[in-house]
Short mmCIF file of C-alpha atoms and ligand atoms in Angstrom, two decimals:
data_model
loop_
_atom_site.label_atom_id
_atom_site.label_comp_id
_atom_site.label_asym_id
_atom_site.label_seq_id
_atom_site.Cartn_x
_atom_site.Cartn_y
_atom_site.Cartn_z
CA MET A 1373 -11.66 -9.95 1.19
CA ALA A 1374 -10.46 -6.87 -0.32
CA ILE A 1375 -6.82 -6.69 -1.14
CA ARG A 1376 -4.56 -4.25 0.58
CA LEU A 1377 -1.35 -2.31 0.06
CA GLY A 1378 1.37 -4.61 0.68
CA ASP A 1379 -0.53 -7.72 0.14
CA THR A 1380 0.97 -10.28 -2.18
CA ALA A 1381 -0.93 -10.12 -5.52
CA PRO A 1382 -3.04 -13.07 -5.59
CA ASP A 1383 -1.49 -15.17 -8.46
CA PHE A 1384 -3.66 -16.81 -11.09
CA THR A 1385 -3.85 -18.59 -14.46
CA ALA A 1386 -6.26 -16.85 -17.08
CA GLU A 1387 -7.03 -16.71 -20.88
CA THR A 1388 -6.08 -13.63 -22.47
CA THR A 1389 -5.96 -11.93 -26.06
CA GLU A 1390 -2.44 -13.35 -25.86
CA GLY A 1391 -2.62 -16.72 -24.98
CA THR A 1392 -2.78 -17.78 -21.50
CA ILE A 1393 -0.92 -16.20 -18.84
CA ASN A 1394 0.09 -17.04 -15.35
CA PHE A 1395 0.31 -13.69 -13.46
CA HIS A 1396 3.46 -13.95 -11.14
CA GLU A 1397 5.48 -15.90 -14.09
CA TRP A 1398 4.00 -13.37 -16.83
CA LEU A 1399 5.02 -10.40 -14.31
CA GLY A 1400 8.86 -11.87 -13.85
CA ASP A 1401 10.85 -9.13 -12.20
CA SER A 1402 8.87 -6.44 -13.71
CA TRP A 1403 6.44 -4.01 -12.10
CA GLY A 1404 2.89 -4.39 -13.40
CA ILE A 1405 -0.73 -2.83 -13.57
CA LEU A 1406 -3.74 -5.05 -13.66
CA PHE A 1407 -7.11 -2.84 -14.53
CA SER A 1408 -10.01 -4.01 -15.20
CA HIS A 1409 -13.15 -2.47 -17.36
CA PRO A 1410 -16.82 -3.19 -17.05
CA LYS A 1411 -17.47 -4.70 -20.63
CA ASP A 1412 -16.10 -4.80 -24.18
CA TYR A 1413 -17.79 -2.61 -26.80
CA THR A 1414 -18.66 0.37 -24.48
CA PRO A 1415 -17.41 4.01 -24.73
CA VAL A 1416 -15.45 5.02 -21.77
CA CYS A 1417 -13.36 1.57 -21.85
CA THR A 1418 -12.66 1.94 -25.21
CA THR A 1419 -10.89 5.40 -24.60
CA GLU A 1420 -8.93 4.12 -21.91
CA LEU A 1421 -7.94 0.96 -23.61
CA GLY A 1422 -6.64 3.27 -26.65
CA ARG A 1423 -4.91 5.59 -24.24
CA VAL A 1424 -2.94 2.71 -22.37
CA ALA A 1425 -1.86 1.48 -25.76
CA ASN A 1426 -0.46 4.78 -26.71
CA LEU A 1427 1.25 5.13 -23.42
CA LYS A 1428 3.42 1.99 -24.23
CA GLU A 1429 6.72 3.59 -24.51
CA GLU A 1430 5.94 5.42 -21.03
CA PHE A 1431 5.13 2.24 -19.36
CA ALA A 1432 8.52 0.59 -21.07
CA LYS A 1433 10.58 3.23 -19.75
CA ARG A 1434 9.23 2.50 -16.31
CA GLY A 1435 9.79 -1.44 -16.79
CA VAL A 1436 5.82 -1.69 -16.19
CA LYS A 1437 3.86 -4.68 -18.17
CA VAL A 1438 0.25 -3.90 -18.55
CA LEU A 1439 -2.51 -6.27 -18.16
CA ALA A 1440 -6.41 -5.75 -18.58
CA LEU A 1441 -9.41 -7.21 -17.75
CA SER A 1442 -12.86 -7.53 -19.04
CA VAL A 1443 -15.49 -10.45 -18.34
CA ASP A 1444 -16.31 -10.82 -21.89
CA PRO A 1445 -14.59 -13.99 -23.87
CA VAL A 1446 -11.49 -13.78 -25.89
CA ASP A 1447 -13.19 -13.38 -29.60
CA SER A 1448 -15.35 -10.43 -28.11
CA HIS A 1449 -12.12 -8.90 -26.88
CA LYS A 1450 -10.61 -9.28 -30.24
CA GLY A 1451 -13.16 -7.88 -32.22
CA TRP A 1452 -13.31 -5.06 -30.10
CA VAL A 1453 -9.56 -4.50 -30.31
CA ASN A 1454 -10.30 -3.94 -33.92
CA ASP A 1455 -12.45 -1.06 -32.92
CA ILE A 1456 -9.96 0.62 -30.42
CA ASN A 1457 -6.94 0.67 -32.92
CA GLU A 1458 -9.37 2.12 -35.53
CA THR A 1459 -11.19 4.82 -33.30
CA GLN A 1460 -8.11 5.68 -30.88
CA ASN A 1461 -5.28 5.65 -33.54
CA CYS A 1462 -3.37 3.03 -31.66
CA THR A 1463 -2.26 -0.74 -31.45
CA VAL A 1464 -3.30 -2.77 -28.67
CA GLY A 1465 -0.11 -4.37 -27.74
CA TYR A 1466 -1.00 -5.77 -24.18
CA PRO A 1467 -2.92 -8.57 -23.13
CA ILE A 1468 -6.68 -8.21 -21.95
CA ILE A 1469 -7.91 -11.30 -19.63
CA ALA A 1470 -11.00 -12.75 -20.67
CA ASP A 1471 -12.85 -13.54 -17.42
CA PRO A 1472 -16.59 -14.71 -18.22
CA GLU A 1473 -16.44 -16.79 -14.88
CA ARG A 1474 -15.63 -13.63 -13.17
CA LYS A 1475 -12.42 -15.76 -11.45
CA VAL A 1476 -9.81 -13.28 -11.45
CA ALA A 1477 -12.58 -10.35 -10.90
CA THR A 1478 -13.63 -12.35 -7.75
CA MET A 1479 -10.21 -12.86 -6.57
CA TYR A 1480 -9.29 -8.95 -6.81
CA ASP A 1481 -12.79 -7.75 -5.60
CA MET A 1482 -13.05 -6.22 -8.77
CA ILE A 1483 -16.98 -6.64 -8.75
CA HIS A 1484 -19.14 -4.02 -6.52
CA PRO A 1485 -22.81 -5.32 -6.85
CA ASN A 1486 -24.23 -2.15 -5.45
CA ALA A 1487 -22.48 -0.19 -8.23
CA LEU A 1488 -22.40 -2.64 -11.50
CA ASP A 1489 -24.40 -5.70 -11.13
CA ASN A 1490 -22.14 -8.55 -12.08
CA LEU A 1491 -19.71 -6.26 -14.02
CA THR A 1492 -16.16 -5.17 -13.01
CA VAL A 1493 -15.81 -1.64 -11.99
CA ARG A 1494 -12.63 0.28 -12.71
CA SER A 1495 -10.14 -1.33 -10.51
CA VAL A 1496 -6.41 -0.41 -10.66
CA PHE A 1497 -3.56 -2.43 -9.21
CA VAL A 1498 0.02 -1.53 -9.46
CA VAL A 1499 2.18 -4.55 -8.34
CA GLY A 1500 6.14 -4.02 -7.60
CA PRO A 1501 8.83 -6.76 -8.63
CA ASP A 1502 8.24 -8.25 -5.31
CA LYS A 1503 4.78 -9.23 -6.24
CA LYS A 1504 3.37 -7.02 -3.27
CA VAL A 1505 0.44 -4.51 -4.25
CA LYS A 1506 1.72 -1.03 -4.18
CA LEU A 1507 -1.45 0.97 -5.28
CA THR A 1508 -5.03 -0.09 -5.63
CA LEU A 1509 -7.50 2.43 -7.12
CA THR A 1510 -11.66 2.16 -7.94
CA TYR A 1511 -13.28 4.44 -10.46
CA PRO A 1512 -16.93 3.94 -11.15
CA ALA A 1513 -17.87 2.99 -14.71
CA SER A 1514 -18.65 6.42 -15.71
CA THR A 1515 -15.67 7.77 -15.20
CA GLY A 1516 -12.49 7.23 -17.18
CA ARG A 1517 -9.39 6.95 -14.89
CA ASN A 1518 -6.45 9.46 -15.62
CA PHE A 1519 -3.52 7.62 -16.84
CA ASP A 1520 -0.95 10.51 -16.46
CA GLU A 1521 -1.83 10.25 -12.48
CA ILE A 1522 -1.02 6.40 -12.71
CA LEU A 1523 2.40 6.97 -13.94
CA ARG A 1524 3.13 9.63 -11.96
CA VAL A 1525 2.16 7.14 -8.81
CA ILE A 1526 4.51 4.69 -10.58
CA ASP A 1527 7.26 7.33 -10.59
CA SER A 1528 6.79 7.99 -6.87
CA LEU A 1529 6.70 4.49 -5.94
CA GLN A 1530 9.84 3.90 -7.87
CA LEU A 1531 11.62 6.91 -6.30
CA THR A 1532 10.73 5.53 -3.04
CA ALA A 1533 11.87 1.84 -3.88
CA ASN A 1534 15.36 2.97 -5.17
CA HIS A 1535 16.13 6.44 -3.67
CA SER A 1536 14.35 6.27 -0.44
CA VAL A 1537 12.39 9.27 -0.88
CA ALA A 1538 8.75 10.18 -0.95
CA THR A 1539 6.92 12.66 -3.03
CA PRO A 1540 4.87 15.64 -1.52
CA VAL A 1541 1.55 16.89 -2.34
CA ASP A 1542 0.83 17.53 -5.98
CA TRP A 1543 4.19 16.25 -6.92
CA LYS A 1544 5.46 16.30 -10.40
CA TRP A 1545 8.35 15.00 -12.28
CA GLY A 1546 11.53 17.03 -11.57
CA GLU A 1547 10.33 18.79 -8.42
CA ASP A 1548 11.78 18.35 -5.09
CA CYS A 1549 11.14 15.19 -3.08
CA VAL A 1550 10.70 14.23 0.81
CA VAL A 1551 13.65 12.49 2.45
CA VAL A 1552 11.72 9.50 3.93
CA PRO A 1553 11.58 9.45 7.83
CA ALA A 1554 13.86 6.45 8.05
CA ILE A 1555 17.12 8.34 7.22
CA LYS A 1556 18.96 10.34 9.84
CA THR A 1557 19.28 14.01 9.02
CA GLU A 1558 23.06 13.53 9.58
CA ASP A 1559 23.00 10.94 7.15
CA ILE A 1560 21.21 13.02 4.48
CA PRO A 1561 24.48 14.77 2.81
CA ALA A 1562 26.02 11.32 2.07
CA LYS A 1563 22.96 10.03 0.77
CA PHE A 1564 21.72 13.12 -1.14
CA PRO A 1565 25.01 14.71 -2.58
CA LYS A 1566 22.76 17.26 -4.63
CA GLY A 1567 21.66 19.04 -1.45
CA HIS A 1568 18.86 19.09 1.15
CA LYS A 1569 16.79 21.48 3.13
CA VAL A 1570 15.58 20.96 6.53
CA ILE A 1571 12.21 22.85 6.99
CA LYS A 1572 11.32 21.02 10.44
CA PRO A 1573 13.02 18.23 11.65
CA TYR A 1574 10.59 15.77 10.35
CA LEU A 1575 10.24 17.62 6.83
CA ARG A 1576 13.38 17.67 4.77
CA THR A 1577 13.49 17.93 1.17
CA THR A 1578 16.06 16.92 -1.83
CA PRO A 1579 16.33 17.68 -5.71
CA GLN A 1580 14.66 14.51 -7.28
CA PRO A 1581 17.71 12.12 -7.07
CA ASN A 1582 17.42 10.23 -10.41
CA ILE A 1583 17.53 13.14 -12.63
C1 BEZ B 317 -18.25 2.84 -20.78
O1 BEZ B 317 -17.13 2.37 -20.74
O2 BEZ B 317 -18.58 3.62 -21.33
C2 BEZ B 317 -19.31 2.06 -19.50
C3 BEZ B 317 -19.25 0.94 -19.31
C4 BEZ B 317 -20.41 0.62 -18.38
C5 BEZ B 317 -21.38 1.67 -17.78
C6 BEZ B 317 -21.14 2.77 -18.24
C7 BEZ B 317 -20.19 3.13 -18.83
#
């Protein structure tokens, strides 16, 4: 069955380029991102894995651990990582799951046989410190993902978790946020001392609280 937002991210133990990992133990209290690729030594995947490696500091700043998956074995991943480092000017510093038996891929419904036979599509799962799934995304093999967008969603998720605000359409870091409906308008001044606007009783905005 498909994994839905709010579900507990299924736990697993898998072989990776950095040894055996138990997903929940490896996550600890961190946020995490699990993302799949169709196959080793493929062009779009090579650019994606390089980009994620070069975003290391952005993920670290947000307390997010990164875990990739491809259905090829560890030896193949290790050879491919050399190519990624060479061509994308990076150092891949996160584990890549080897899933030749498709155990994790099946658990996470990453194989969409009508799109790509027996290979994983480009799935993304963002998991919170509570191990709940906060975001799911599915891209086709032919389209590289936009990791700036994935970081933007993580910023939004963390604002909601830590500051009781949501983010409006096309929100970017530094722009006004939306006060979540659970907060009464009369309680806003105490909770959001930077100020607020009541545009409609259900649409209240405040400057981004954590900057
Ligand atoms: C790629 O990563 O370039 C790719 C992988 C599978 C199908 C199409 C493209």
